[in-house]
PDB file of C-alpha atoms in Angstrom:
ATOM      1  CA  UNK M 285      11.931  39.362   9.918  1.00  0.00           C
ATOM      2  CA  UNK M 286      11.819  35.989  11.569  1.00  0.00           C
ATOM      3  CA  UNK M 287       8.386  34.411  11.322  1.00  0.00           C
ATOM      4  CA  UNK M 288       6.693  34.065  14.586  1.00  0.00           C
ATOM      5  CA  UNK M 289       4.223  31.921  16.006  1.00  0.00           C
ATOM      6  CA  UNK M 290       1.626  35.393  15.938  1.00  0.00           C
ATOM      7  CA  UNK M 291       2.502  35.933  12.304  1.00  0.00           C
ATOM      8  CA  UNK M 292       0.907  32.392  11.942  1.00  0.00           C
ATOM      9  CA  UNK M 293      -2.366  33.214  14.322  1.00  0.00           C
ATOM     10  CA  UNK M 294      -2.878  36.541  12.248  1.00  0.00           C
ATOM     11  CA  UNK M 295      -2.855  34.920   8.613  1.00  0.00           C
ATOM     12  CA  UNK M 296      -5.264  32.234   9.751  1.00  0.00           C
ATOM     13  CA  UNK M 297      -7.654  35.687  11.174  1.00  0.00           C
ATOM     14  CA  UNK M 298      -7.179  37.349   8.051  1.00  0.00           C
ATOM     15  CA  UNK M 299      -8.164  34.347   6.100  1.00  0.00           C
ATOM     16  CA  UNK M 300     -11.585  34.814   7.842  1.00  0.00           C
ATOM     17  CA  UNK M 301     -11.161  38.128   7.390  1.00  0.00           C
ATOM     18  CA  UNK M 302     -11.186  39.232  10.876  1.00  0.00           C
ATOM     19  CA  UNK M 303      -7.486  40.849  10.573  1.00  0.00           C
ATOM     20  CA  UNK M 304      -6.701  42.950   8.099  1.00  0.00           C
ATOM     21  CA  UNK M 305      -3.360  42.698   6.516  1.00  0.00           C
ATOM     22  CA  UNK M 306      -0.642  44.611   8.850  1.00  0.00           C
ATOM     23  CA  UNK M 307       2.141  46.909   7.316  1.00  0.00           C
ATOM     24  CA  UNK M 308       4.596  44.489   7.688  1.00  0.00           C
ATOM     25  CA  UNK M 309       2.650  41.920   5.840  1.00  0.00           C
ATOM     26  CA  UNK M 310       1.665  43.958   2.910  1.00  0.00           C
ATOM     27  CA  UNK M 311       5.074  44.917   2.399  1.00  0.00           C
ATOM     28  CA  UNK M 312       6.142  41.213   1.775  1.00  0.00           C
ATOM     29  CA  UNK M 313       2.724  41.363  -0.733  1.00  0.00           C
ATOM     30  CA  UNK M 314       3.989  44.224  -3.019  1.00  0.00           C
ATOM     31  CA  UNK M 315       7.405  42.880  -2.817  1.00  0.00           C
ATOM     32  CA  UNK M 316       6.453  39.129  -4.573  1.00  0.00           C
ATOM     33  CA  UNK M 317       3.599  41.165  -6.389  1.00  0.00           C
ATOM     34  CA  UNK M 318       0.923  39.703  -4.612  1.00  0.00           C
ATOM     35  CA  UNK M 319      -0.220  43.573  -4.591  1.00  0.00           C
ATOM     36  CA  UNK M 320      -0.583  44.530  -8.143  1.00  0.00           C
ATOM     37  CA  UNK M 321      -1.005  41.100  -9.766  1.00  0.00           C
ATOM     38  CA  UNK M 322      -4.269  39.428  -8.225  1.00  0.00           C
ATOM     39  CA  UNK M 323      -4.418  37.317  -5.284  1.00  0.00           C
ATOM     40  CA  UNK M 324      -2.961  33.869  -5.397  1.00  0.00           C
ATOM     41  CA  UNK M 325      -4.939  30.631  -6.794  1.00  0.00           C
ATOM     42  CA  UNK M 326      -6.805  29.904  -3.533  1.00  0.00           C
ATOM     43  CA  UNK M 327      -8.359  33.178  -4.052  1.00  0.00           C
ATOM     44  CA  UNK M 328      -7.980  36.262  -1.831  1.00  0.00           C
ATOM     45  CA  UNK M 329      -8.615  34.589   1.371  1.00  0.00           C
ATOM     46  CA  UNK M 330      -5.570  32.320   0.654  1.00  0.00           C
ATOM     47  CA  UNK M 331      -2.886  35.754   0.579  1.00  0.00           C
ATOM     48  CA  UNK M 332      -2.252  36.218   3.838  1.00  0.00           C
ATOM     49  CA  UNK M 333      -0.969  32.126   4.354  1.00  0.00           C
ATOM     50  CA  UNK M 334       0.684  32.907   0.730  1.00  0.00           C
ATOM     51  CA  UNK M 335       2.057  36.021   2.217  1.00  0.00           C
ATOM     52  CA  UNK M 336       3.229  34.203   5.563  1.00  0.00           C
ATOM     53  CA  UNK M 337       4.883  31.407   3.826  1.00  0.00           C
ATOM     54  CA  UNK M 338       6.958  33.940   1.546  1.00  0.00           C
ATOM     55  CA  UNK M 339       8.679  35.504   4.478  1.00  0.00           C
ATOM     56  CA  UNK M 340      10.381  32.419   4.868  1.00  0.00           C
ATOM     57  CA  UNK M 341      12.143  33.007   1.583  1.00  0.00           C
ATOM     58  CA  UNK M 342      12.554  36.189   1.580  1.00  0.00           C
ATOM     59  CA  UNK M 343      14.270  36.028   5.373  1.00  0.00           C
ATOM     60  CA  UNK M 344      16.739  33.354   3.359  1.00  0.00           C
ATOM     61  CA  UNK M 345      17.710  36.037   1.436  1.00  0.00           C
ATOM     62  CA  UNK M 346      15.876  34.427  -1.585  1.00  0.00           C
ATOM     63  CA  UNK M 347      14.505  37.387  -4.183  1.00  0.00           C
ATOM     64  CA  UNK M 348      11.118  38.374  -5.104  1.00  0.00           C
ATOM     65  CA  UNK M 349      11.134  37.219  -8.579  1.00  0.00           C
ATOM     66  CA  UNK M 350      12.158  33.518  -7.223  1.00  0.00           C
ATOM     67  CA  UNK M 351       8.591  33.879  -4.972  1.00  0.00           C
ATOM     68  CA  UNK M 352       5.638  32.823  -6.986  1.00  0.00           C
ATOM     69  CA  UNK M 353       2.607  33.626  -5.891  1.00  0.00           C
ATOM     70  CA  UNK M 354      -0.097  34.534  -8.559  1.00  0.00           C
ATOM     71  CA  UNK M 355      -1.365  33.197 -11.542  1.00  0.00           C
ATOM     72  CA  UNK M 356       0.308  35.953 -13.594  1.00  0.00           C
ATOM     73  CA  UNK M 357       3.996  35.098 -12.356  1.00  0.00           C
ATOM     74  CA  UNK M 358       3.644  31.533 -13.372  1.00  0.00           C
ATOM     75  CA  UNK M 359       2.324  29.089 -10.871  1.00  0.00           C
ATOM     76  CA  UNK M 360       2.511  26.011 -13.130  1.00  0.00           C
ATOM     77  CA  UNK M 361       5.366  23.084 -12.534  1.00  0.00           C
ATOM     78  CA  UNK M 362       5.733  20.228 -14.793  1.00  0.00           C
ATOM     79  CA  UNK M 363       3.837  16.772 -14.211  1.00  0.00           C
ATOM     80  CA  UNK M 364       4.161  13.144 -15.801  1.00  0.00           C
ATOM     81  CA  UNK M 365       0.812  12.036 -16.095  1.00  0.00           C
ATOM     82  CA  UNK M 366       0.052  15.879 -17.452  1.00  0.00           C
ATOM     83  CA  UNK M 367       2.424  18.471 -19.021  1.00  0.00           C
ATOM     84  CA  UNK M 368       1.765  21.424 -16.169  1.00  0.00           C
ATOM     85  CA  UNK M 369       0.057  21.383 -12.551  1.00  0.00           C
ATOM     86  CA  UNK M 370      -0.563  25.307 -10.721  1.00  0.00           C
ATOM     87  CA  UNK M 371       0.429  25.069  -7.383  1.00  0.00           C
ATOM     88  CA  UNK M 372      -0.288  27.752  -5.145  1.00  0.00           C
ATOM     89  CA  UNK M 373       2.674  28.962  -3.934  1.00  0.00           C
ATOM     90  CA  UNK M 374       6.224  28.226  -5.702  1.00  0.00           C
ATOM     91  CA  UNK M 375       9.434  29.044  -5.317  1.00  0.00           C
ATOM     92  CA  UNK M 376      12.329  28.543  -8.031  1.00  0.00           C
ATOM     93  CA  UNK M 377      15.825  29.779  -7.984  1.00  0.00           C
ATOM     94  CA  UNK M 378      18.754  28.904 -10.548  1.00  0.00           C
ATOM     95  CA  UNK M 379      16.731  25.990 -11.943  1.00  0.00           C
ATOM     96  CA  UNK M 380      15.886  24.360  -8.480  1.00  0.00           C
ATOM     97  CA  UNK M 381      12.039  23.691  -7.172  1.00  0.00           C
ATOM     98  CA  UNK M 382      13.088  25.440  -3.069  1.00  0.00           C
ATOM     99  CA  UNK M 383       9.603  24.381  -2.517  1.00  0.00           C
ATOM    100  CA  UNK M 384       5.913  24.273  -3.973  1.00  0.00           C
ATOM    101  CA  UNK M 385       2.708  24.282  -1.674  1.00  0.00           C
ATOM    102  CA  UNK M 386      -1.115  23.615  -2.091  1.00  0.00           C
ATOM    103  CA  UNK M 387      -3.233  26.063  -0.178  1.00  0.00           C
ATOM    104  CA  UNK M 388      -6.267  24.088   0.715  1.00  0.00           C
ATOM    105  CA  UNK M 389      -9.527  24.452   3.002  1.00  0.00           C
ATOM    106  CA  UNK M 390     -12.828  22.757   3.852  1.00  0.00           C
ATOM    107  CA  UNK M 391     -15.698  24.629   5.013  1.00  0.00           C
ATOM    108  CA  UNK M 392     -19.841  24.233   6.019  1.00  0.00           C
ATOM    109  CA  UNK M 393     -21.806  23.197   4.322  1.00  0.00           C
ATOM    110  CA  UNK M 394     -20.200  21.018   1.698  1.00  0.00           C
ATOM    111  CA  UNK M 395     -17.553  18.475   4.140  1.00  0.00           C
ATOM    112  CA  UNK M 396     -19.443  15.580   2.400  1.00  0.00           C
ATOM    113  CA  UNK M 397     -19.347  16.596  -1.038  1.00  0.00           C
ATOM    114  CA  UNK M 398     -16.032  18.407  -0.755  1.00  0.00           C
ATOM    115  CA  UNK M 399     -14.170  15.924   1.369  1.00  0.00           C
ATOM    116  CA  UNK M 400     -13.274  13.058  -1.424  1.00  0.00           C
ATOM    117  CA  UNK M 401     -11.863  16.299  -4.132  1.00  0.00           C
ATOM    118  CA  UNK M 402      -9.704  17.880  -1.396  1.00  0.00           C
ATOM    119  CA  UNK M 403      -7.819  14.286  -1.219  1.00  0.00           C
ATOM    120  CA  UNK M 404      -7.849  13.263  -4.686  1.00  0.00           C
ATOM    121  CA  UNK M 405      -6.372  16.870  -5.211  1.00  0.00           C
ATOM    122  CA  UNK M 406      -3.445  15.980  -2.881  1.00  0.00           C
ATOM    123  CA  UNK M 407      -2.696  12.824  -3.450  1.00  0.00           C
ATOM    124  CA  UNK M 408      -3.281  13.723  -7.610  1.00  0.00           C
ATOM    125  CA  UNK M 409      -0.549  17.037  -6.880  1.00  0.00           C
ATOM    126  CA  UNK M 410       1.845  14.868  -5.468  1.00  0.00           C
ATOM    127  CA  UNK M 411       1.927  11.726  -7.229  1.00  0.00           C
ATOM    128  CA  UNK M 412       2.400  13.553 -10.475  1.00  0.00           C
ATOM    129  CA  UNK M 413       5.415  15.837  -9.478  1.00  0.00           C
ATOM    130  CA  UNK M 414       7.132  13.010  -7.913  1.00  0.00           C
ATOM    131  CA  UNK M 415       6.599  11.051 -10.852  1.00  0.00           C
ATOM    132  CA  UNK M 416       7.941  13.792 -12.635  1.00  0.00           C
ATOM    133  CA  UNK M 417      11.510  14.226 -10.768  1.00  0.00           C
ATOM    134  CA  UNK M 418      12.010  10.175 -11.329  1.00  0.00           C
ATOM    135  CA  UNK M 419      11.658  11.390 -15.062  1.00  0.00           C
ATOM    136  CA  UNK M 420      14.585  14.104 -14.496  1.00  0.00           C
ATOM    137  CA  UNK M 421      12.077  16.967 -14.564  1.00  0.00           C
ATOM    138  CA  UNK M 422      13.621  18.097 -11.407  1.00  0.00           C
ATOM    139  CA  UNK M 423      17.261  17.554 -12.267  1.00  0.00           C
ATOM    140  CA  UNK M 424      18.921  19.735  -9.801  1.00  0.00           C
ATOM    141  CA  UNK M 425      17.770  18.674  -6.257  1.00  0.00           C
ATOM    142  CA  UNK M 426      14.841  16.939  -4.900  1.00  0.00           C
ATOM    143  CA  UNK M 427      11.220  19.299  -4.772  1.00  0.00           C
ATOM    144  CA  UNK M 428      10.204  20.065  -1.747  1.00  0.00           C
ATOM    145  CA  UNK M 429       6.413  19.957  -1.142  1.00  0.00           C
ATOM    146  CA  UNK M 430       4.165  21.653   1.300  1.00  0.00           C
ATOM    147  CA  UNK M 431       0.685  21.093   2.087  1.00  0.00           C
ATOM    148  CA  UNK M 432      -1.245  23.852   4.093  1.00  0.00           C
ATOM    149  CA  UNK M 433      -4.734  23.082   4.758  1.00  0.00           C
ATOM    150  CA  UNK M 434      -7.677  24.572   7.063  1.00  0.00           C
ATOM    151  CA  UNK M 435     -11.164  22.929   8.070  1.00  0.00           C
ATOM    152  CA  UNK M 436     -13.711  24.635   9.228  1.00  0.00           C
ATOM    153  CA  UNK M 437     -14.253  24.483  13.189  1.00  0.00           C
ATOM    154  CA  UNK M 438     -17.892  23.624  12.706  1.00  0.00           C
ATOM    155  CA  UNK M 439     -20.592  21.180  14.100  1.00  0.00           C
ATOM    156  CA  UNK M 440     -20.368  19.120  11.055  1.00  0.00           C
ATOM    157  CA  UNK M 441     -17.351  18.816  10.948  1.00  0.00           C
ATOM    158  CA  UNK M 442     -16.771  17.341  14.098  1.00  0.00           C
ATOM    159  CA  UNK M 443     -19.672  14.992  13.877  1.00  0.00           C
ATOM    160  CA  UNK M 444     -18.829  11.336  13.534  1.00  0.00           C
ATOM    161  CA  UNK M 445     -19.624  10.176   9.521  1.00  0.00           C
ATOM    162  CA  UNK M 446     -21.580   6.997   8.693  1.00  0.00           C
ATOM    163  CA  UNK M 447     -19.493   4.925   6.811  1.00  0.00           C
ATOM    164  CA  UNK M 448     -21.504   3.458   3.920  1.00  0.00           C
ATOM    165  CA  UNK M 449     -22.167  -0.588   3.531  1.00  0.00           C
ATOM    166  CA  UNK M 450     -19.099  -1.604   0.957  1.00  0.00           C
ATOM    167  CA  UNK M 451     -18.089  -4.661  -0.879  1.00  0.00           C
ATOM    168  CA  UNK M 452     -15.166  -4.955   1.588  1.00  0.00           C
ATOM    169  CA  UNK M 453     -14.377  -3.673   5.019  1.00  0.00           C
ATOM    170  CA  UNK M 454     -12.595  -0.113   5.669  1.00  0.00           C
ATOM    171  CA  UNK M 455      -9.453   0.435   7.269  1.00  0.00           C
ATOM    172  CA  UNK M 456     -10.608   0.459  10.946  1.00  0.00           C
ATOM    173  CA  UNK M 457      -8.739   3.982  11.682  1.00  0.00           C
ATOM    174  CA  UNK M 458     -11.632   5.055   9.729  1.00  0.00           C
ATOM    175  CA  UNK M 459     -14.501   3.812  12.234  1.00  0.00           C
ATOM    176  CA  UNK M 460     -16.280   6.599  14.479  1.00  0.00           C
ATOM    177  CA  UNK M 461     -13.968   9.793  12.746  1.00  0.00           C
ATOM    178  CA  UNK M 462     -15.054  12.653  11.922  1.00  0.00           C
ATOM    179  CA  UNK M 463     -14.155  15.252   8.705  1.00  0.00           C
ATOM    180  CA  UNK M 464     -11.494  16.518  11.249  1.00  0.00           C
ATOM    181  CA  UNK M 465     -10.284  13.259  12.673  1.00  0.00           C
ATOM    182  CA  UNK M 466     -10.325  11.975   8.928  1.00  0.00           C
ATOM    183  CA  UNK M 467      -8.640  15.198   7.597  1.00  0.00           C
ATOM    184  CA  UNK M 468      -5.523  14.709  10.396  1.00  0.00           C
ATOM    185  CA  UNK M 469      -5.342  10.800   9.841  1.00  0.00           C
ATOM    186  CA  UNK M 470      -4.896  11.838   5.766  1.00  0.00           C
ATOM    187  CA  UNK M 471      -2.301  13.891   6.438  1.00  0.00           C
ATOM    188  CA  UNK M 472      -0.313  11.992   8.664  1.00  0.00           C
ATOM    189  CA  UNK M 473      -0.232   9.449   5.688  1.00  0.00           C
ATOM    190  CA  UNK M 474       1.107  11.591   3.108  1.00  0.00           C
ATOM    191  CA  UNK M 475       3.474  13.037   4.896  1.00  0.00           C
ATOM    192  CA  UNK M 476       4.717   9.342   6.511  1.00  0.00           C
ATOM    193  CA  UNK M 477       4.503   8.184   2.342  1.00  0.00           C
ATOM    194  CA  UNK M 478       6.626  11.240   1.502  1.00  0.00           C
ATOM    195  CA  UNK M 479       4.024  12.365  -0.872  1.00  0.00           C
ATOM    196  CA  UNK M 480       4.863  15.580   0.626  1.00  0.00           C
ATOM    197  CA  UNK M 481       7.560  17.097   2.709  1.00  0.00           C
ATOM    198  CA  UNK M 482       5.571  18.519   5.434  1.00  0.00           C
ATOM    199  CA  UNK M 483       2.171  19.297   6.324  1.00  0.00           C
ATOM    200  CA  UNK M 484      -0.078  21.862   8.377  1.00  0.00           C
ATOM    201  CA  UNK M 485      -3.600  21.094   9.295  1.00  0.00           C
ATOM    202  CA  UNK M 486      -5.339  23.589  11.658  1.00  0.00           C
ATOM    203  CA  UNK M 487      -9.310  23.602  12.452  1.00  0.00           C
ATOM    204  CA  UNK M 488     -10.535  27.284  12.628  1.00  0.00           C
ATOM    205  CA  UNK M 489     -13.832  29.318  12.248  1.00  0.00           C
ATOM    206  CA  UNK M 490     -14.908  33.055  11.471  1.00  0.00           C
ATOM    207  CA  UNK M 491     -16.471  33.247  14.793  1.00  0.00           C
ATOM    208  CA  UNK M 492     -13.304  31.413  16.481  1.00  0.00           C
ATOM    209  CA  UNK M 493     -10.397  32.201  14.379  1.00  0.00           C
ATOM    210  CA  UNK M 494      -7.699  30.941  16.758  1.00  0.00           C
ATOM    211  CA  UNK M 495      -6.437  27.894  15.093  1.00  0.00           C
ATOM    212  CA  UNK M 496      -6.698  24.711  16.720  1.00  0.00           C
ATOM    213  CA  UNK M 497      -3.702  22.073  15.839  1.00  0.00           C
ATOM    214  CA  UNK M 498      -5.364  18.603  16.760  1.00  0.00           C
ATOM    215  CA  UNK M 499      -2.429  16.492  15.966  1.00  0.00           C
ATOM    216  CA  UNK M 500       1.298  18.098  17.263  1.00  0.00           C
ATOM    217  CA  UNK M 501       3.141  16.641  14.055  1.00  0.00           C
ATOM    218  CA  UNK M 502       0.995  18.579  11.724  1.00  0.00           C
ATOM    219  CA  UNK M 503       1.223  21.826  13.791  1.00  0.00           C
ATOM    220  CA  UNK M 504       2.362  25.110  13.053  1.00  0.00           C
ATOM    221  CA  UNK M 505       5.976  23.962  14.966  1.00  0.00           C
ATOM    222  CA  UNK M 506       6.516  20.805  13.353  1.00  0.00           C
ATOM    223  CA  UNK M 507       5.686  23.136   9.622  1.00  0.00           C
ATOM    224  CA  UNK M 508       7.669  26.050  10.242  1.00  0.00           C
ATOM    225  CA  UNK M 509      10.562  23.432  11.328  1.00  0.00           C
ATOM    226  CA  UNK M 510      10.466  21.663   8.434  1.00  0.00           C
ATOM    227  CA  UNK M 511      10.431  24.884   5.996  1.00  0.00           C
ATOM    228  CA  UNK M 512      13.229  25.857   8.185  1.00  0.00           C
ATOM    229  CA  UNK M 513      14.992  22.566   7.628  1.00  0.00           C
ATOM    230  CA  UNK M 514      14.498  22.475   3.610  1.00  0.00           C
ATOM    231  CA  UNK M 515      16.263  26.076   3.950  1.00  0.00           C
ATOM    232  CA  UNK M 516      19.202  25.011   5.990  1.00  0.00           C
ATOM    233  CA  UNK M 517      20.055  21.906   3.763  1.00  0.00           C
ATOM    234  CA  UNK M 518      20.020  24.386   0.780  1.00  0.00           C
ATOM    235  CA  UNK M 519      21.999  27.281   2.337  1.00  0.00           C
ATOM    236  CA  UNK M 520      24.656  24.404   3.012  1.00  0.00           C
ATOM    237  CA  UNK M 521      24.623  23.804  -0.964  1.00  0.00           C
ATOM    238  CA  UNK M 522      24.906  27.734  -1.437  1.00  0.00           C
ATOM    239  CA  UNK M 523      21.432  28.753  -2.250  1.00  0.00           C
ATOM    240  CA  UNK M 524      20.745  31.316  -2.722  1.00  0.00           C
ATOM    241  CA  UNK M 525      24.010  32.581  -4.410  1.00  0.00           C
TER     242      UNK M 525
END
Protein backbone atom coordinates (compact mmCIF):
# COMPACT_ATOMS: atom_id res chain seq x y z
CA UNK A 1 0.00 0.00 0.00
CA UNK A 2 2.59 2.54 -0.98
CA UNK A 3 1.25 6.08 -0.75
CA UNK A 4 0.96 7.75 -4.03
CA UNK A 5 1.01 11.11 -5.24
CA UNK A 6 -3.20 10.54 -6.07
CA UNK A 7 -3.69 9.29 -2.54
CA UNK A 8 -2.42 12.87 -1.66
CA UNK A 9 -4.79 14.80 -4.44
CA UNK A 10 -7.86 12.70 -3.09
CA UNK A 11 -7.44 13.57 0.78
CA UNK A 12 -7.03 17.24 -0.04
CA UNK A 13 -10.79 16.64 -2.31
CA UNK A 14 -12.24 14.93 0.47
CA UNK A 15 -11.23 17.58 2.86
CA UNK A 16 -13.58 19.82 0.76
CA UNK A 17 -15.67 17.18 0.61
CA UNK A 18 -15.76 16.67 -3.01
CA UNK A 19 -14.37 12.88 -2.69
CA UNK A 20 -15.77 10.69 -0.60
CA UNK A 21 -13.60 8.37 1.30
CA UNK A 22 -12.57 5.25 -1.10
CA UNK A 23 -12.53 1.56 0.22
CA UNK A 24 -9.08 1.52 0.54
CA UNK A 25 -9.02 4.57 2.66
CA UNK A 26 -11.70 3.65 5.04
CA UNK A 27 -10.10 0.51 5.67
CA UNK A 28 -6.92 2.28 7.08
CA UNK A 29 -9.89 4.45 9.20
CA UNK A 30 -11.45 1.40 11.00
CA UNK A 31 -8.11 -0.10 11.37
CA UNK A 32 -6.52 3.08 13.71
CA UNK A 33 -10.27 3.57 14.84
CA UNK A 34 -10.77 6.62 13.14
CA UNK A 35 -14.23 4.75 12.28
CA UNK A 36 -15.85 4.10 15.54
CA UNK A 37 -14.10 6.67 17.74
CA UNK A 38 -14.90 10.28 16.25
CA UNK A 39 -12.95 12.05 13.76
CA UNK A 40 -9.58 13.41 14.66
CA UNK A 41 -8.99 16.98 16.46
CA UNK A 42 -9.13 19.04 13.24
CA UNK A 43 -12.58 17.84 12.99
CA UNK A 44 -14.01 15.57 10.27
CA UNK A 45 -12.65 17.41 7.40
CA UNK A 46 -9.11 16.77 8.80
CA UNK A 47 -9.64 12.45 8.47
CA UNK A 48 -8.87 11.90 5.25
CA UNK A 49 -5.05 13.87 5.64
CA UNK A 50 -5.16 11.90 9.19
CA UNK A 51 -6.07 8.85 7.27
CA UNK A 52 -3.33 9.51 4.45
CA UNK A 53 -0.60 10.15 6.83
CA UNK A 54 -1.36 6.75 8.76
CA UNK A 55 -0.67 4.63 5.76
CA UNK A 56 2.73 5.59 6.11
CA UNK A 57 2.89 3.70 9.37
CA UNK A 58 0.97 1.19 8.81
CA UNK A 59 3.03 0.34 5.29
CA UNK A 60 6.19 0.30 7.99
CA UNK A 61 4.62 -2.40 9.45
CA UNK A 62 3.86 -0.18 12.54
CA UNK A 63 0.35 -1.44 14.39
CA UNK A 64 -2.87 0.23 14.80
CA UNK A 65 -2.75 0.78 18.42
CA UNK A 66 0.79 2.72 17.89
CA UNK A 67 -1.48 5.18 15.29
CA UNK A 68 -3.20 7.88 17.20
CA UNK A 69 -5.64 9.56 15.70
CA UNK A 70 -8.68 10.68 17.89
CA UNK A 71 -9.23 12.31 20.94
CA UNK A 72 -10.38 9.05 22.58
CA UNK A 73 -6.99 7.10 21.86
CA UNK A 74 -4.97 9.77 23.50
CA UNK A 75 -3.69 12.58 21.40
CA UNK A 76 -1.88 14.44 24.21
CA UNK A 77 2.24 14.48 24.44
CA UNK A 78 4.03 16.05 27.23
CA UNK A 79 5.22 19.85 27.14
CA UNK A 80 7.64 22.03 29.42
CA UNK A 81 6.02 25.18 29.61
CA UNK A 82 2.56 22.95 30.14
CA UNK A 83 2.10 19.34 31.40
CA UNK A 84 0.17 17.95 27.99
CA UNK A 85 -0.27 19.45 24.30
CA UNK A 86 -3.05 17.29 21.71
CA UNK A 87 -1.53 16.98 18.58
CA UNK A 88 -3.44 15.77 15.82
CA UNK A 89 -1.98 12.90 14.68
CA UNK A 90 0.64 10.75 16.87
CA UNK A 91 2.38 7.92 16.63
CA UNK A 92 4.19 6.01 19.64
CA UNK A 93 5.77 2.66 19.67
CA UNK A 94 7.90 1.00 22.61
CA UNK A 95 8.23 4.37 24.35
CA UNK A 96 9.47 6.35 21.19
CA UNK A 97 7.52 9.66 19.69
CA UNK A 98 7.85 7.97 15.45
CA UNK A 99 6.28 11.24 14.79
CA UNK A 100 3.50 13.85 15.90
CA UNK A 101 1.73 16.29 13.36
CA UNK A 102 -0.54 19.46 13.55
CA UNK A 103 -3.33 19.40 11.02
CA UNK A 104 -3.89 23.00 10.25
CA UNK A 105 -5.94 25.23 7.65
CA UNK A 106 -6.89 28.83 6.84
CA UNK A 107 -9.95 29.66 5.08
CA UNK A 108 -12.35 32.96 3.80
CA UNK A 109 -13.33 34.97 5.48
CA UNK A 110 -11.23 35.16 8.60
CA UNK A 111 -7.15 35.21 6.94
CA UNK A 112 -6.80 38.45 9.02
CA UNK A 113 -8.12 37.44 12.19
CA UNK A 114 -7.02 33.83 11.88
CA UNK A 115 -3.59 34.38 10.44
CA UNK A 116 -1.54 35.54 13.80
CA UNK A 117 -3.34 32.09 15.96
CA UNK A 118 -2.39 29.63 13.18
CA UNK A 119 1.44 30.80 13.86
CA UNK A 120 1.43 31.30 17.44
CA UNK A 121 -0.14 27.69 17.40
CA UNK A 122 2.97 26.38 15.56
CA UNK A 123 5.56 28.01 16.78
CA UNK A 124 3.70 27.51 20.62
CA UNK A 125 3.45 23.30 19.53
CA UNK A 126 6.89 23.20 18.78
CA UNK A 127 8.77 25.21 21.10
CA UNK A 128 7.19 23.37 23.97
CA UNK A 129 7.90 19.70 22.84
CA UNK A 130 11.36 20.55 22.00
CA UNK A 131 11.76 22.09 25.20
CA UNK A 132 10.44 19.10 26.54
CA UNK A 133 12.99 16.38 24.96
CA UNK A 134 16.03 18.80 26.32
CA UNK A 135 14.20 17.95 29.71
CA UNK A 136 14.46 14.01 28.91
CA UNK A 137 10.73 13.80 28.20
CA UNK A 138 11.65 12.13 25.04
CA UNK A 139 14.38 9.85 26.31
CA UNK A 140 14.51 7.31 23.64
CA UNK A 141 15.15 9.12 20.27
CA UNK A 142 14.59 12.51 19.01
CA UNK A 143 10.47 13.47 18.11
CA UNK A 144 9.84 13.87 14.91
CA UNK A 145 7.40 16.69 14.00
CA UNK A 146 5.15 17.28 11.08
CA UNK A 147 3.28 20.21 10.11
CA UNK A 148 0.43 19.81 7.44
CA UNK A 149 -1.32 22.88 6.62
CA UNK A 150 -3.94 24.11 3.82
CA UNK A 151 -5.02 27.81 2.83
CA UNK A 152 -7.74 28.53 1.14
CA UNK A 153 -7.22 29.29 -2.75
CA UNK A 154 -9.24 32.46 -2.44
CA UNK A 155 -9.15 36.18 -3.59
CA UNK A 156 -8.17 37.25 -0.20
CA UNK A 157 -5.89 35.30 0.24
CA UNK A 158 -3.84 36.13 -2.51
CA UNK A 159 -4.27 39.82 -2.11
CA UNK A 160 -1.23 41.74 -1.00
CA UNK A 161 -1.77 42.84 3.07
CA UNK A 162 -1.09 46.39 4.30
CA UNK A 163 1.41 46.21 6.73
CA UNK A 164 0.46 48.47 9.65
CA UNK A 165 2.72 51.74 10.74
CA UNK A 166 5.04 50.08 13.73
CA UNK A 167 7.49 51.36 16.19
CA UNK A 168 10.21 49.64 14.10
CA UNK A 169 10.56 48.42 10.58
CA UNK A 170 9.46 44.72 9.43
CA UNK A 171 11.58 42.20 8.04
CA UNK A 172 11.49 43.26 4.34
CA UNK A 173 10.50 39.52 3.12
CA UNK A 174 7.36 40.71 4.56
CA UNK A 175 6.73 43.80 2.09
CA UNK A 176 4.01 43.28 -0.80
CA UNK A 177 3.06 39.29 0.50
CA UNK A 178 0.16 38.01 0.67
CA UNK A 179 -1.65 35.34 3.40
CA UNK A 180 -0.18 32.73 0.91
CA UNK A 181 3.20 34.24 0.25
CA UNK A 182 3.32 34.90 4.15
CA UNK A 183 1.99 31.36 4.99
CA UNK A 184 5.05 29.67 2.63
CA UNK A 185 7.77 32.22 3.93
CA UNK A 186 6.55 30.90 7.76
CA UNK A 187 7.06 27.66 6.95
CA UNK A 188 10.20 27.72 5.31
CA UNK A 189 11.42 29.23 8.71
CA UNK A 190 10.36 26.60 10.95
CA UNK A 191 11.35 24.03 9.14
CA UNK A 192 15.09 25.82 8.38
CA UNK A 193 14.92 26.49 12.66
CA UNK A 194 14.11 22.79 13.09
CA UNK A 195 11.05 23.70 14.96
CA UNK A 196 9.71 20.97 12.96
CA UNK A 197 10.94 18.13 10.88
CA UNK A 198 9.12 18.75 7.77
CA UNK A 199 6.40 20.70 6.44
CA UNK A 200 3.47 20.66 3.74
CA UNK A 201 1.74 23.77 2.67
CA UNK A 202 -0.72 23.44 -0.27
CA UNK A 203 -3.33 26.32 -1.41
CA UNK A 204 -6.69 24.65 -2.40
CA UNK A 205 -10.46 25.56 -2.71
CA UNK A 206 -13.95 23.67 -2.76
CA UNK A 207 -14.50 24.88 -6.18
CA UNK A 208 -10.70 24.01 -7.20
CA UNK A 209 -9.65 21.25 -5.03
CA UNK A 210 -6.43 20.36 -6.87
CA UNK A 211 -3.78 21.46 -4.55
CA UNK A 212 -1.43 23.98 -5.56
CA UNK A 213 2.30 23.61 -3.92
CA UNK A 214 3.73 27.28 -4.32
CA UNK A 215 7.07 26.60 -2.87
CA UNK A 216 8.80 22.91 -4.11
CA UNK A 217 10.45 22.39 -0.53
CA UNK A 218 7.16 22.41 1.19
CA UNK A 219 5.48 20.13 -1.43
CA UNK A 220 3.85 16.98 -1.23
CA UNK A 221 7.53 15.33 -2.55
CA UNK A 222 9.77 17.03 -0.32
CA UNK A 223 6.84 15.74 2.80
CA UNK A 224 6.32 12.34 1.83
CA UNK A 225 10.36 12.17 1.52
CA UNK A 226 10.94 13.27 4.68
CA UNK A 227 8.20 10.88 6.45
CA UNK A 228 9.90 8.36 4.38
CA UNK A 229 13.29 9.35 5.71
CA UNK A 230 12.21 9.49 9.61
CA UNK A 231 11.01 5.74 8.75
CA UNK A 232 14.20 4.53 7.23
CA UNK A 233 16.49 5.93 10.07
CA UNK A 234 14.16 4.02 12.51
CA UNK A 235 13.84 0.70 10.62
CA UNK A 236 17.81 0.85 10.75
CA UNK A 237 17.41 1.02 14.75
CA UNK A 238 14.79 -1.96 14.49
CA UNK A 239 11.51 -0.24 14.77
CA UNK A 240 9.17 -1.57 14.69
CA UNK A 241 10.22 -4.90 16.39
Amino acid sequence: MTVTRQDFEDAIATYWGAKKLQREQSAIKAAVGAGTAGSVRGGKHFDAIAILLAKFFLDAGYPPDSIRVTKKQGLELPGYYRPQKQWDLVVVHEGVLVAAFELKALGAPSFGNNYNNRVEEALGSAVDLRRAALADLYPKEKPWLGYFFIMEDHKKSRSKVRIAKGALPIDSHWRGTSYQDRFGIFCERIVAEQLYDAACYVTSSAEEPKPIELVESLDWRHFSAAINARLTYLKELGLPG
